[in-house]
Coordinates of C-alpha atoms (C1' of nucleotides) in Angstrom, one line a residue:
Chain A
X1 CA 76.4 28.7 -12.9
X2 CA 76.9 26.4 -9.9
X3 CA 73.8 24.5 -9.5
X4 CA 74.7 22.3 -6.5
X5 CA 73.6 23.1 -3.0
X6 CA 75.6 25.9 -1.4
X7 CA 77.8 23.8 0.9
X8 CA 78.7 20.2 -0.1
X9 CA 77.4 18.9 3.1
X10 CA 74.6 16.3 3.5
X11 CA 71.1 16.7 2.3
X12 CA 69.3 19.8 3.6
X13 CA 65.7 20.8 3.5
X14 CA 66.4 23.9 1.5
X15 CA 68.4 23.2 -1.7
X16 CA 69.8 26.7 -1.7
X17 CA 70.2 26.9 -5.5
X18 CA 67.2 25.1 -6.8
X19 CA 66.3 27.5 -9.5
X20 CA 69.6 27.2 -11.4
X21 CA 69.8 23.5 -10.6
X22 CA 66.4 22.8 -12.2
X23 CA 67.4 24.6 -15.3
X24 CA 70.7 22.8 -15.5
X25 CA 69.0 19.4 -14.9
X26 CA 66.4 20.3 -17.6
X27 CA 69.1 21.0 -20.1
X28 CA 70.8 17.8 -19.4
X29 CA 67.6 15.7 -19.6
X30 CA 66.8 17.5 -22.8
X31 CA 70.0 16.2 -24.3
X32 CA 69.6 12.7 -22.9
X33 CA 65.9 11.9 -23.4
X34 CA 64.7 14.4 -26.0
X35 CA 61.9 17.0 -25.8
X36 CA 59.0 14.6 -26.0
X37 CA 60.2 12.5 -23.1
X38 CA 60.9 15.4 -20.8
X39 CA 58.8 15.7 -17.7
X40 CA 58.7 18.0 -14.7
X41 CA 58.7 15.1 -12.3
X42 CA 61.9 13.7 -13.8
X43 CA 63.7 17.0 -13.7
X44 CA 62.8 17.4 -10.1
X45 CA 63.8 13.9 -9.3
X46 CA 67.2 14.4 -10.9
X47 CA 67.8 17.3 -8.6
X48 CA 66.5 15.2 -5.7
X49 CA 63.5 17.3 -4.9
X50 CA 59.8 16.7 -4.8
X51 CA 57.9 17.2 -8.1
X52 CA 56.0 20.2 -6.8
X53 CA 59.1 22.1 -5.6
X54 CA 59.6 23.8 -9.0
X55 CA 56.3 25.6 -8.7
X56 CA 57.7 27.9 -6.1
X57 CA 60.3 29.2 -8.5
X58 CA 58.7 28.8 -11.9
X59 CA 55.0 28.6 -11.4
X60 CA 54.4 25.8 -13.8
X61 CA 56.1 23.5 -16.2
X62 CA 55.8 26.2 -18.9
X63 CA 57.7 28.6 -16.6
X64 CA 60.5 26.1 -16.2
X65 CA 60.7 25.4 -19.9
X66 CA 60.8 29.1 -20.5
X67 CA 63.8 29.5 -18.2
X68 CA 65.5 26.6 -19.9
X69 CA 64.8 28.1 -23.3
X70 CA 66.2 31.4 -22.2
X71 CA 69.4 29.8 -21.1
X72 CA 69.4 28.0 -24.5
X73 CA 69.3 31.3 -26.3
X74 CA 72.2 32.6 -24.3
X75 CA 74.3 29.6 -25.3
X76 CA 72.9 30.0 -28.8
X77 CA 74.2 33.6 -29.0
X78 CA 77.5 32.4 -27.7
X79 CA 77.6 29.7 -30.5
X80 CA 76.9 32.3 -33.1
X81 CA 79.7 34.5 -31.9
X82 CA 82.1 31.7 -31.2
X83 CA 83.6 31.7 -34.8
X84 CA 83.5 35.5 -35.3
X85 CA 87.0 36.8 -35.8
X86 CA 87.3 40.5 -35.8
X87 CA 89.8 40.6 -38.6
X88 CA 87.5 38.9 -41.0
X89 CA 85.4 40.6 -43.5
X90 CA 81.6 40.8 -43.2
X91 CA 81.0 37.8 -45.5
X92 CA 83.4 35.5 -43.6
X93 CA 81.8 36.6 -40.4
X94 CA 78.4 35.9 -41.8
X95 CA 79.5 32.4 -42.8
X96 CA 80.9 31.8 -39.3
X97 CA 77.7 32.9 -37.6
X98 CA 75.5 30.8 -40.0
X99 CA 77.8 27.8 -39.3
X100 CA 77.4 28.3 -35.6
X101 CA 73.6 28.6 -36.0
X102 CA 73.3 25.3 -37.8
X103 CA 75.8 23.6 -35.7
X104 CA 74.0 24.5 -32.5
X105 CA 70.7 23.2 -33.9
X106 CA 72.4 19.9 -34.9
X107 CA 74.2 19.5 -31.6
X108 CA 71.2 20.4 -29.4
X109 CA 68.1 19.4 -31.4
X110 CA 65.7 19.1 -28.5
X111 CA 66.8 22.4 -26.9
X112 CA 66.6 24.1 -30.3
X113 CA 63.1 22.9 -30.8
X114 CA 62.1 24.0 -27.4
X115 CA 63.5 27.5 -27.9
X116 CA 61.4 28.1 -30.9
X117 CA 58.2 26.4 -29.7
X118 CA 55.5 28.9 -28.9
X119 CA 53.5 26.1 -27.4
X120 CA 56.0 25.0 -24.8
X121 CA 57.4 28.3 -23.5
X122 CA 56.2 31.7 -22.9
X123 CA 57.8 34.2 -25.3
X124 CA 56.3 37.1 -23.5
X125 CA 58.6 36.4 -20.6
X126 CA 61.1 39.3 -20.3
X127 CA 64.1 37.1 -19.6
X128 CA 63.4 34.8 -22.6
X129 CA 62.5 37.7 -24.8
X130 CA 65.7 39.5 -24.0
X131 CA 67.8 36.4 -24.5
X132 CA 66.2 35.7 -27.8
X133 CA 66.7 39.3 -28.9
X134 CA 70.3 39.2 -28.0
X135 CA 70.8 36.1 -30.1
X136 CA 68.9 37.7 -33.0
X137 CA 71.0 40.7 -32.6
X138 CA 74.1 38.9 -33.6
X139 CA 72.7 38.1 -37.0
X140 CA 71.2 41.6 -37.3
X141 CA 74.5 43.2 -36.8
X142 CA 76.1 41.1 -39.5
X143 CA 73.2 42.0 -41.8
X144 CA 73.9 45.6 -41.0
X145 CA 77.4 45.3 -42.3
X146 CA 76.1 44.0 -45.5
X147 CA 73.1 46.3 -45.8
X148 CA 73.9 49.8 -44.4
X149 CA 70.3 50.7 -44.8
X150 CA 70.7 53.5 -47.2
X151 CA 68.4 51.9 -49.7
X152 CA 65.2 53.0 -47.9
X153 CA 62.0 51.0 -47.8
X154 CA 63.1 48.8 -44.9
X155 CA 65.9 47.2 -46.7
X156 CA 67.8 46.8 -43.5
X157 CA 65.0 44.9 -41.8
X158 CA 64.3 42.9 -44.9
X159 CA 67.9 41.8 -45.1
X160 CA 67.8 40.7 -41.5
X161 CA 64.7 38.8 -42.1
X162 CA 66.0 37.2 -45.2
X163 CA 69.2 36.1 -43.5
X164 CA 67.4 34.8 -40.5
X165 CA 64.8 32.9 -42.6
X166 CA 67.5 31.2 -44.6
X167 CA 69.6 30.1 -41.7
X168 CA 66.7 29.2 -39.4
X169 CA 64.9 27.4 -42.2
X170 CA 67.9 25.4 -43.1
X171 CA 68.6 24.5 -39.5
X172 CA 65.0 23.6 -38.8
X173 CA 64.7 21.4 -41.9
X174 CA 68.0 19.6 -41.2
X175 CA 67.0 19.2 -37.5
X176 CA 63.8 17.5 -38.3
X177 CA 65.4 15.2 -40.8
X178 CA 63.6 16.7 -43.8
X179 CA 66.7 17.5 -45.9
X180 CA 68.4 14.2 -45.4
X181 CA 65.4 12.1 -46.5
X182 CA 64.3 14.4 -49.3
X183 CA 62.5 13.4 -52.4
X184 CA 65.2 12.0 -54.6
X185 CA 68.0 11.5 -52.1
X186 CA 68.7 15.1 -51.4
X187 CA 72.1 15.2 -49.8
X188 CA 72.7 17.5 -46.9
X189 CA 74.5 20.6 -47.7
X190 CA 75.9 22.8 -45.0
X191 CA 74.4 26.2 -44.9
X192 CA 78.0 27.4 -45.0
X193 CA 78.2 25.9 -48.5
X194 CA 75.0 27.5 -49.4
X195 CA 76.5 30.9 -48.6
X196 CA 79.9 30.1 -50.0
X197 CA 78.6 29.2 -53.4
X198 CA 77.1 32.6 -53.8
X199 CA 80.1 33.7 -55.9
X200 CA 79.5 37.5 -56.0
X201 CA 78.8 37.8 -52.3
X202 CA 81.5 40.3 -51.8
X203 CA 84.7 38.4 -51.9
X204 CA 85.7 39.5 -48.4
X205 CA 86.2 43.1 -49.1
X206 CA 83.2 45.4 -49.0
X207 CA 84.4 47.5 -51.8
X208 CA 81.1 47.3 -53.4
X209 CA 78.0 48.2 -51.5
X210 CA 76.1 45.6 -53.5
X211 CA 75.3 42.0 -52.8
X212 CA 74.5 40.1 -55.8
X213 CA 73.6 36.4 -55.7
X214 CA 74.3 34.6 -58.8
X215 CA 72.8 31.1 -58.6
X216 CA 72.9 30.0 -62.2
X217 CA 75.4 29.8 -64.9
Chain B
X1 CA 36.5 12.0 -47.9
X2 CA 33.2 11.2 -46.1
X3 CA 34.0 10.3 -42.6
X4 CA 30.6 9.6 -41.2
X5 CA 29.3 6.1 -40.7
X6 CA 28.1 4.6 -43.9
X7 CA 24.3 4.9 -43.5
X8 CA 22.9 7.8 -41.4
X9 CA 21.1 5.4 -39.2
X10 CA 21.4 5.0 -35.5
X11 CA 24.7 4.1 -33.8
X12 CA 26.2 0.8 -34.9
X13 CA 28.9 -1.2 -33.3
X14 CA 31.2 -0.9 -36.3
X15 CA 31.8 2.6 -37.4
X16 CA 32.5 1.7 -41.0
X17 CA 34.8 4.5 -41.8
X18 CA 36.7 5.0 -38.6
X19 CA 40.1 5.5 -40.1
X20 CA 39.2 8.6 -42.2
X21 CA 36.8 9.8 -39.5
X22 CA 39.7 9.9 -36.9
X23 CA 42.0 11.8 -39.2
X24 CA 39.3 14.3 -40.0
X25 CA 38.4 14.7 -36.3
X26 CA 42.1 15.1 -35.5
X27 CA 42.4 17.9 -38.1
X28 CA 39.4 19.7 -36.7
X29 CA 40.6 19.4 -33.1
X30 CA 44.0 20.6 -34.2
X31 CA 42.5 23.8 -35.4
X32 CA 40.2 24.3 -32.4
X33 CA 42.4 23.4 -29.5
X34 CA 46.0 23.5 -30.8
X35 CA 48.7 20.9 -30.9
X36 CA 49.6 21.0 -27.3
X37 CA 46.0 20.3 -26.2
X38 CA 45.4 17.5 -28.6
X39 CA 44.7 14.1 -27.1
X40 CA 44.0 10.6 -28.5
X41 CA 41.0 10.3 -26.1
X42 CA 39.5 13.5 -27.3
X43 CA 39.8 12.6 -31.0
X44 CA 38.2 9.3 -30.3
X45 CA 35.4 10.9 -28.2
X46 CA 34.6 13.3 -31.0
X47 CA 34.1 10.4 -33.4
X48 CA 32.0 8.7 -30.6
X49 CA 34.3 5.8 -30.1
X50 CA 36.3 4.4 -27.2
X51 CA 39.8 5.7 -26.8
X52 CA 41.4 2.4 -27.7
X53 CA 39.6 2.0 -31.0
X54 CA 42.2 4.0 -32.9
X55 CA 44.9 1.4 -32.0
X56 CA 43.4 -1.1 -34.5
X57 CA 43.9 1.3 -37.4
X58 CA 47.0 3.3 -36.4
X59 CA 48.8 1.3 -33.7
X60 CA 49.5 4.3 -31.5
X61 CA 48.9 8.0 -31.1
X62 CA 52.0 8.6 -33.2
X63 CA 50.5 6.5 -36.0
X64 CA 47.4 8.6 -36.0
X65 CA 49.4 11.9 -35.9
X66 CA 51.4 10.6 -38.8
X67 CA 48.3 10.0 -40.8
X68 CA 47.0 13.5 -39.9
X69 CA 50.3 15.0 -41.0
X70 CA 50.2 13.1 -44.3
X71 CA 46.8 14.6 -45.0
X72 CA 48.2 17.9 -44.0
X73 CA 50.9 17.6 -46.6
X74 CA 48.4 16.9 -49.2
X75 CA 46.5 20.0 -48.4
X76 CA 49.8 21.8 -48.2
X77 CA 50.7 20.8 -51.7
X78 CA 47.3 21.9 -52.9
X79 CA 47.8 25.3 -51.2
X80 CA 51.2 25.7 -52.9
X81 CA 49.6 25.0 -56.3
X82 CA 46.5 26.9 -55.7
X83 CA 47.9 30.2 -57.0
X84 CA 50.0 28.8 -59.8
X85 CA 48.7 30.1 -63.1
X86 CA 50.2 28.4 -66.1
X87 CA 50.5 31.6 -68.1
X88 CA 52.7 33.2 -65.5
X89 CA 56.5 33.3 -65.7
X90 CA 58.7 31.3 -63.3
X91 CA 59.2 34.2 -60.9
X92 CA 55.5 34.9 -60.6
X93 CA 54.8 31.3 -60.0
X94 CA 57.5 31.2 -57.4
X95 CA 55.9 34.1 -55.6
X96 CA 52.6 32.5 -55.7
X97 CA 53.9 29.2 -54.3
X98 CA 55.8 31.0 -51.5
X99 CA 52.7 33.0 -50.7
X100 CA 50.7 29.7 -50.5
X101 CA 53.4 28.2 -48.2
X102 CA 53.3 31.0 -45.7
X103 CA 49.6 31.4 -45.9
X104 CA 49.1 27.7 -45.1
X105 CA 51.4 28.0 -42.1
X106 CA 49.5 31.0 -40.9
X107 CA 46.1 29.5 -41.4
X108 CA 46.9 26.2 -39.9
X109 CA 49.7 26.8 -37.4
X110 CA 49.1 23.6 -35.3
X111 CA 48.9 21.4 -38.3
X112 CA 52.0 23.0 -39.8
X113 CA 53.9 22.4 -36.6
X114 CA 52.8 18.8 -36.5
X115 CA 53.8 18.2 -40.1
X116 CA 57.4 19.2 -39.4
X117 CA 57.7 17.6 -36.0
X118 CA 60.0 14.6 -36.0
X119 CA 59.0 13.9 -32.5
X120 CA 55.3 13.6 -33.0
X121 CA 55.0 11.8 -36.3
X122 CA 57.0 9.1 -38.0
X123 CA 58.6 10.4 -41.1
X124 CA 59.6 6.9 -42.2
X125 CA 56.0 6.1 -42.9
X126 CA 55.6 5.6 -46.6
X127 CA 52.4 7.5 -46.8
X128 CA 53.7 10.5 -44.9
X129 CA 57.0 10.4 -46.8
X130 CA 55.2 10.4 -50.2
X131 CA 52.9 13.2 -49.2
X132 CA 55.8 15.3 -48.0
X133 CA 57.8 14.6 -51.1
X134 CA 54.9 15.6 -53.3
X135 CA 54.7 18.9 -51.5
X136 CA 58.4 19.5 -51.7
X137 CA 58.2 18.6 -55.4
X138 CA 56.1 21.7 -56.1
X139 CA 58.9 23.9 -54.9
X140 CA 61.5 21.8 -56.5
X141 CA 59.9 22.1 -59.9
X142 CA 59.7 25.9 -59.6
X143 CA 63.4 25.9 -58.7
X144 CA 64.1 23.8 -61.7
X145 CA 62.7 26.5 -63.9
X146 CA 65.0 29.0 -62.3
X147 CA 68.0 26.8 -62.2
X148 CA 68.2 24.4 -65.2
X149 CA 71.0 22.6 -63.5
X150 CA 73.6 23.3 -66.1
X151 CA 76.0 24.9 -63.7
X152 CA 77.2 21.6 -62.3
X153 CA 78.2 21.1 -58.7
X154 CA 74.7 20.4 -57.5
X155 CA 73.4 23.8 -58.3
X156 CA 70.0 22.4 -58.8
X157 CA 69.7 20.8 -55.5
X158 CA 71.3 23.8 -53.9
X159 CA 68.7 26.1 -55.4
X160 CA 65.9 23.9 -54.1
X161 CA 67.4 23.8 -50.7
X162 CA 67.9 27.6 -50.7
X163 CA 64.3 28.3 -51.7
X164 CA 62.9 25.8 -49.3
X165 CA 65.0 27.1 -46.5
X166 CA 63.9 30.7 -47.1
X167 CA 60.2 29.9 -47.3
X168 CA 60.1 27.4 -44.5
X169 CA 62.3 29.5 -42.2
X170 CA 60.1 32.6 -42.8
X171 CA 56.9 30.6 -42.3
X172 CA 58.2 28.9 -39.2
X173 CA 59.4 32.2 -37.6
X174 CA 56.2 33.9 -38.4
X175 CA 54.2 31.0 -37.1
X176 CA 56.0 30.9 -33.7
X177 CA 55.6 34.7 -33.4
X178 CA 59.3 35.4 -33.6
X179 CA 59.1 37.9 -36.4
X180 CA 56.3 40.0 -34.9
X181 CA 57.9 40.4 -31.5
X182 CA 61.4 40.9 -32.8
X183 CA 64.1 42.9 -31.1
X184 CA 63.3 46.4 -32.1
X185 CA 59.7 46.0 -33.2
X186 CA 60.4 44.0 -36.3
X187 CA 57.4 44.4 -38.5
X188 CA 56.1 41.3 -40.3
X189 CA 56.9 41.2 -44.0
X190 CA 55.3 38.8 -46.2
X191 CA 57.6 36.4 -47.8
X192 CA 56.1 37.6 -51.0
X193 CA 57.5 41.0 -50.4
X194 CA 60.8 39.5 -49.6
X195 CA 60.9 37.9 -53.1
X196 CA 59.4 40.8 -54.9
X197 CA 62.0 43.2 -53.7
X198 CA 64.7 41.2 -55.3
X199 CA 64.8 43.6 -58.3
X200 CA 66.8 41.5 -60.7
X201 CA 64.9 38.3 -60.1
X202 CA 64.1 37.9 -63.8
X203 CA 61.3 40.4 -64.4
X204 CA 58.8 37.7 -65.5
X205 CA 60.6 36.8 -68.6
X206 CA 63.3 34.2 -68.4
X207 CA 65.3 35.7 -71.2
X208 CA 68.4 35.5 -69.1
X209 CA 69.4 32.2 -67.5
X210 CA 70.8 34.1 -64.6
X211 CA 69.2 34.9 -61.3
X212 CA 70.8 37.8 -59.6
X213 CA 69.7 38.9 -56.2
X214 CA 70.5 42.5 -55.5
X215 CA 69.7 43.4 -52.0
X216 CA 71.4 46.7 -51.5
X217 CA 71.6 50.0 -53.2
Chain C
dG1 C1' 63.6 34.8 20.9
dT2 C1' 59.5 35.4 18.1
dG3 C1' 56.7 35.9 14.1
dA4 C1' 56.3 36.1 9.1
dA5 C1' 57.4 34.5 4.8
dA6 C1' 60.0 31.6 1.8
dA7 C1' 60.9 26.8 0.4
dA8 C1' 59.6 21.9 0.2
dT9 C1' 56.8 18.0 1.2
dT10 C1' 52.7 15.2 1.2
dT11 C1' 48.5 14.0 -0.6
dA12 C1' 44.9 14.0 -3.8
dC13 C1' 42.9 14.7 -8.4
dA14 C1' 41.9 14.8 -13.3
dC15 C1' 44.0 13.6 -17.3
dT16 C1' 47.0 11.1 -20.6
dG17 C1' 48.5 6.8 -23.7
dG18 C1' 49.0 1.9 -23.7
dA19 C1' 48.1 -3.2 -22.6
dA20 C1' 45.1 -7.1 -22.0
dA21 C1' 41.0 -9.5 -21.9
dC22 C1' 36.6 -9.5 -23.7
dA23 C1' 32.3 -8.5 -26.8
dT24 C1' 30.4 -7.7 -31.2
dG25 C1' 29.4 -8.4 -35.9
dA26 C1' 30.7 -8.7 -40.8
dG27 C1' 32.1 -12.0 -44.1
dT28 C1' 33.4 -16.6 -45.8
dG29 C1' 33.1 -21.5 -46.7
dC30 C1' 30.1 -25.1 -46.6
Chain D
dG1 C1' 20.9 -21.7 -43.3
dC2 C1' 25.0 -22.2 -40.3
dA3 C1' 29.2 -22.3 -38.0
dC4 C1' 33.8 -20.3 -37.9
dT5 C1' 37.1 -16.6 -38.3
dC6 C1' 38.9 -12.4 -37.7
dA7 C1' 38.8 -7.5 -38.0
dT8 C1' 36.7 -4.0 -35.2
dG9 C1' 35.4 -1.9 -30.6
dT10 C1' 34.7 -2.0 -25.7
dT11 C1' 35.9 -2.5 -20.8
dT12 C1' 39.1 -2.4 -17.5
dC13 C1' 43.3 -1.5 -15.5
dC14 C1' 47.9 0.6 -15.1
dA15 C1' 51.9 3.7 -14.9
dG16 C1' 52.7 8.2 -15.7
dT17 C1' 51.8 13.3 -16.2
dG18 C1' 51.0 18.4 -14.3
dT19 C1' 48.5 21.0 -11.0
dA20 C1' 46.2 22.4 -6.6
dA21 C1' 45.7 22.5 -1.5
dA22 C1' 47.1 21.8 3.0
dT23 C1' 51.1 21.0 5.8
dT24 C1' 55.8 20.9 7.4
dT25 C1' 60.4 22.9 7.6
dT26 C1' 63.7 26.4 7.4
dT27 C1' 65.4 31.1 7.0
dC28 C1' 65.4 35.8 7.9
dA29 C1' 64.0 40.2 9.9
dC30 C1' 62.8 42.6 13.9

DNA sequence: GTGAAAAATTTACACTGGAAACATGAGTGC
DNA sequence: GCACTCATGTTTCCAGTGTAAATTTTTCAC
């Protein structure tokens, strides 16, 4: 994704790669200044272009934010898959993906919030929708290994939803600072620990087609 | 919470109850126009006051939003407790609270988003912090019944975090339309179903001090 | 070359939240 | 009764935002 003008020569009237450059600048500003302080004009200024130039490519601010969120989901999916080692069992792989999920939210809080904000970006957009689905698919495939779907009654979908809810909820709460400043000094536990402390979660072999979560003594 | 001027007489220079009136107007506008379209000026206009009047009571827009979020958390806690019948067992009560959680998010999506937005409101504020903790406490007490904390190693806190993550994650995803428009037409499941389909979750008696979650056949 | 369309700019507008100076009036001390 | 004080609101102004419309510049197809 090169986002600089095509040749490295002096300023030209046509940027040549403005669309990608705006997305890249938006991602950078998101990290630097946060979601609340992000503005269309500032993104355009960083690329060195008038503040109405993005309209040609994205229609409106929402369109630009949608494109940024789509790129975010692509990186999100990559973060989920980064720790997945093929030789590991389904449980280890689940741990790795969950760790990637939470780590991504922690490392890119503003982008993460944007990605899941129905207000700020248009989730009907095909590009964003596809990127989000790809990211979800990583978790879904891991759930598939755990729940082969023989149980009937939508057990497969339910398992996906459960996993996603846990990981997303934890990431969201940690991201918004809710877990750290809890009622009676709630320490932050990694979602990885959360999973790891489910003793009967399979042990790494899938010799039993059964996932039992024992929380209490 | 009466938010109208003290007597019903004609307009007076001093509102008399501006602080509560602004919070109430903000809550109403949040429902009507959504979080993105909420503005300080419009809230003030609805109360019939200049747009700088709120500054005396809340300092800034963030201060006002913080107060609105605090009131939101109070109603949230009430929604969690609404379905709790004392004669029910811990699992039924958990179901009821989870149902209230998701229902609240669904019925008041804009307010729910505001409440958990670290950008928009100040979670250091004592009033907001107390209200949020009270709301969290409802879930925590239910977790306590399930996990008496004898297991050591922070099992109690971990159980709270797990429950909260599940419920909050599900509510958040459903709220942002992620679950409905999932990858391959993911149907929306109530969080209540999610819990109810954990067959070994205690059965309504707590005769066993053990919570086993069996997801698969 | 020439003409059409894409890409950017300039300008203008309605709106936002905040700052500063001012107006009002409720309450207190006498 | 009366002045003084200070919380409460208003007016005015400002920098900043996103969007729309008209205009300029460039590219590309023919």
